[in-house]
Amino acid sequence: MAFFSCKPNALPLIGCTLGFGTLLSAQIIARVGYDYVLIDMEHNPLSARESGLMAHVVIAASAGRCKSLIRIPSHGVEWIKWALDCGSHGILVPMVKNRNEMNAIVQSARYPPVGQRSFGPTMAAFADLDIDATNAKYFKETSNDVAVIPMIESIEGVENAEAICSVEGVTAVFIGPVDLRLSMGLPGGDGDEQIFLQALQKVLEICRALGRPVGTFASNGEGCRKRTVEGFDFILVPGEVALLAAGAQASLADCTKG
Ligand code: 3PY
Ligand code: MG
């Protein structure tokens, strides 16, 4: 089933970042009720050697009825191939700044005639019961539903948002608020500065006009509700690492209070 059809009438989709690369943790998170998990190969020490692990985490999440996106660490064709061939429902591609970069990503991620993705979705057949990678169905249908999601997270990316988002083969767009704010000289992941809010609004409007869903990150419930009211379609909320730290701190505080 396509990533954006998993909760058609009740957007936004809510997702949790997986950073440990461990199956047990993925299984626990996938059963909590999140709509999707984001396997983060960008900001966690999960190297190319561990790329096979992505496939197993996708399978673990899928058994919990969770969709899986993989955030790859670069625009490299090898990462795009590994992440899609293992049966994930889509890729998040960081730091996309212009149309040329987006065109190259789509070339790697889409089969002909749109792109030049090479055929070999070896693990996809095991990742999701709805995927049948062994016959023409994956090539003809499923692969078209795989989500290709550029991250807009710089001033330059916002300036070129229309050119990036309108490339054929782009499914949705994700705004990385922390890096976007850094590029604006602003701290943290949220704030009321006009330059930041106008950038969010601009990307939302462009994507509305193009019919592309827009996602972003929120570090807590208040931020999540704010972004929901603004019209974001999928939101990433605190992930595995933050949840473990918060749970451990709360438990220790509870067990040591007088
Ligand atoms: C950012 O905010 O820069 C992100 O990459 C969010 O995941
Ligand atoms: Mg970022």
XYZ file of C-alpha atoms and ligand atoms in Angstrom:
266
model
C 0.000 0.000 0.000
C 1.321 3.455 -0.847
C 2.705 5.580 1.954
C 0.152 8.374 1.617
C -2.871 6.108 1.392
C -2.349 4.568 4.807
C -4.590 7.065 6.619
C -6.447 8.816 3.816
C -9.029 10.824 5.716
C -7.180 11.625 8.863
C -3.987 13.442 8.066
C -1.467 14.238 9.405
C 0.406 10.992 9.545
C 2.531 10.792 12.679
C 5.936 9.119 12.557
C 8.774 8.196 14.871
C 12.478 8.207 13.975
C 14.405 4.962 14.458
C 18.082 5.606 15.104
C 19.338 2.516 16.917
C 19.107 0.074 14.026
C 17.931 -2.691 16.343
C 15.049 -4.987 15.493
C 13.627 -5.287 18.992
C 13.357 -1.556 19.386
C 11.815 -1.239 15.895
C 9.238 -3.887 16.795
C 8.326 -2.079 20.015
C 7.926 1.295 18.290
C 6.017 -0.186 15.339
C 3.352 -1.535 17.692
C 2.734 1.705 19.563
C 0.391 3.070 16.881
C 2.546 5.467 14.850
C 1.558 5.654 11.185
C 5.147 5.298 10.067
C 8.731 5.013 11.162
C 11.659 6.895 9.668
C 14.797 4.781 9.588
C 17.438 7.474 9.891
C 20.649 6.645 8.071
C 21.623 10.331 7.976
C 22.193 11.261 11.599
C 22.946 7.935 13.212
C 26.048 5.770 13.142
C 24.480 3.299 10.714
C 27.013 2.944 7.933
C 26.820 1.476 4.456
C 27.816 -1.846 6.003
C 24.609 -1.779 7.992
C 22.436 -1.044 4.985
C 21.253 -4.673 5.006
C 19.852 -3.941 8.415
C 17.478 -1.415 6.868
C 15.681 -4.288 5.186
C 15.143 -6.108 8.451
C 13.940 -3.004 10.237
C 11.484 -2.377 7.388
C 10.176 -5.936 7.804
C 9.955 -5.578 11.602
C 8.007 -2.328 11.284
C 5.729 -3.755 8.630
C 4.765 -6.650 10.896
C 3.576 -3.978 13.324
C 1.522 -2.455 10.482
C 3.777 0.573 10.342
C 4.912 2.093 7.057
C 8.633 2.750 6.677
C 10.520 5.653 5.198
C 14.303 5.638 5.036
C 16.261 8.864 5.343
C 19.405 8.321 3.352
C 22.638 10.158 4.235
C 23.381 11.590 0.788
C 21.959 11.809 -2.735
C 24.093 8.866 -3.877
C 22.538 6.367 -6.269
C 23.777 3.478 -4.126
C 21.819 4.712 -1.092
C 18.695 5.309 -3.146
C 18.917 1.786 -4.556
C 19.552 0.077 -1.236
C 16.783 1.992 0.519
C 14.164 1.293 -2.159
C 15.202 -2.268 -3.017
C 14.705 -3.345 0.589
C 11.006 -2.538 0.303
C 10.644 0.717 2.180
C 7.617 2.816 1.340
C 9.809 5.716 0.409
C 12.950 7.774 0.875
C 13.635 11.108 2.498
C 16.544 12.811 0.771
C 18.305 15.501 2.827
C 19.445 18.944 1.736
C 17.908 19.221 -1.719
C 18.722 22.738 -2.911
C 17.827 22.974 -6.582
C 16.108 21.350 -9.553
C 19.292 19.768 -10.917
C 19.823 17.852 -7.681
C 16.156 16.809 -7.672
C 16.309 15.616 -11.257
C 19.341 13.438 -10.455
C 17.584 11.921 -7.419
C 14.488 11.073 -9.464
C 16.677 9.487 -12.150
C 18.040 7.107 -9.499
C 14.691 6.471 -7.807
C 12.213 5.916 -10.660
C 12.189 3.172 -13.276
C 12.107 4.072 -16.966
C 10.599 5.967 -18.626
C 10.653 8.598 -15.827
C 14.116 7.681 -14.509
C 16.831 5.062 -14.754
C 16.378 3.000 -11.585
C 17.869 -0.438 -12.076
C 15.588 -3.434 -11.343
C 16.416 -5.645 -8.349
C 14.068 -5.090 -5.393
C 15.384 -8.236 -3.759
C 14.061 -7.745 -0.231
C 10.881 -5.882 -1.111
C 8.872 -9.085 -1.447
C 9.445 -9.782 2.244
C 8.935 -6.291 3.558
C 5.215 -5.783 3.099
C 2.551 -8.347 2.361
C 1.068 -6.024 -0.234
C 4.288 -5.978 -2.238
C 4.924 -8.701 -4.768
C 8.428 -7.963 -5.996
C 8.824 -11.193 -7.882
C 6.584 -10.264 -10.785
C 5.740 -7.322 -12.944
C 3.497 -5.838 -10.272
C 6.365 -4.210 -8.397
C 7.711 -2.720 -11.602
C 4.353 -1.587 -12.968
C 2.445 -0.552 -9.854
C 4.166 -0.664 -6.478
C 7.278 1.201 -7.509
C 5.142 4.096 -8.729
C 3.690 4.369 -5.236
C 7.079 4.484 -3.572
C 7.449 7.950 -2.064
C 10.341 10.126 -3.216
C 10.540 12.968 -0.720
C 13.133 15.751 -0.968
C 13.968 17.634 2.216
C 13.915 21.381 1.883
C 16.087 22.652 4.698
C 18.010 25.700 3.505
C 17.262 29.227 2.291
C 18.360 28.142 -1.170
C 15.986 25.160 -1.072
C 13.073 27.454 -0.136
C 13.990 29.867 -2.932
C 13.939 26.961 -5.407
C 10.972 25.173 -3.811
C 8.695 25.378 -6.842
C 11.411 24.122 -9.199
C 12.212 21.228 -6.840
C 8.659 20.192 -5.977
C 7.374 20.284 -9.551
C 9.851 17.683 -10.850
C 7.960 14.651 -12.185
C 8.478 11.723 -9.843
C 8.471 13.785 -6.632
C 5.756 12.517 -4.275
C 5.895 14.900 -1.330
C 8.223 17.360 0.397
C 9.654 17.479 3.918
C 10.832 20.719 5.552
C 13.736 20.180 7.972
C 13.150 23.039 10.416
C 16.430 22.775 12.314
C 18.702 23.004 9.278
C 16.440 25.578 7.649
C 16.680 27.772 10.732
C 20.449 27.261 10.906
C 20.744 28.512 7.332
C 18.771 31.594 8.456
C 21.066 32.177 11.424
C 18.324 31.097 13.850
C 18.670 28.598 16.698
C 16.523 25.537 17.475
C 13.762 23.791 15.595
C 10.890 26.259 15.944
C 10.137 29.922 16.499
C 7.889 32.795 15.481
C 10.376 34.719 13.328
C 8.740 36.059 10.166
C 11.477 34.765 7.877
C 10.931 31.216 9.189
C 7.115 31.284 9.183
C 7.044 32.810 5.687
C 9.315 30.027 4.426
C 6.969 27.352 5.837
C 3.988 29.138 4.312
C 5.675 29.492 0.931
C 6.495 25.770 0.669
C 3.005 24.820 1.886
C 1.357 27.022 -0.747
C 3.538 25.730 -3.566
C 2.846 22.139 -2.585
C -0.897 22.747 -2.205
C -0.969 24.066 -5.763
C 1.007 21.050 -7.014
C -0.984 18.538 -4.946
C 2.091 17.352 -3.006
C 1.806 16.488 0.710
C 4.176 18.396 3.018
C 5.865 17.032 6.127
C 8.041 18.442 8.880
C 9.460 17.733 12.315
C 7.970 18.797 15.655
C 9.781 18.263 18.924
C 6.684 18.061 21.136
C 2.869 17.919 21.186
C 2.437 21.684 21.103
C 4.621 21.963 18.001
C 2.819 19.044 16.419
C -0.603 20.644 16.944
C 0.671 23.958 15.568
C 1.990 22.321 12.403
C -1.271 20.345 12.043
C -3.344 23.545 12.125
C -1.001 25.097 9.546
C -1.838 22.203 7.243
C 1.148 19.857 7.333
C 0.278 16.369 6.124
C 2.893 14.236 7.872
C 4.844 15.059 10.987
C 7.865 13.451 12.540
C 7.720 13.556 16.338
C 10.392 12.691 18.960
C 12.206 9.500 18.028
C 13.679 6.400 19.612
C 16.725 8.098 21.164
C 14.723 10.957 22.711
C 12.014 8.569 23.926
C 14.500 6.291 25.668
C 16.248 9.236 27.320
C 12.928 10.789 28.445
C 11.594 7.451 29.724
C 14.794 6.695 31.620
C 14.894 10.171 33.174
C 11.246 9.969 34.234
C 11.736 6.490 35.687
C 14.857 7.444 37.606
C 13.209 10.586 38.963
C 10.164 8.562 40.032
C 12.212 5.831 41.693
C 14.466 8.207 43.589
C 11.947 10.755 44.833
C 11.621 10.978 48.567
C 15.964 19.205 10.352
O 15.154 19.805 11.061
O 16.968 19.726 9.855
C 15.738 17.796 10.104
O 16.500 17.200 9.382
C 14.559 17.181 10.791
O 14.562 15.830 10.776
Mg 18.188 18.300 8.657
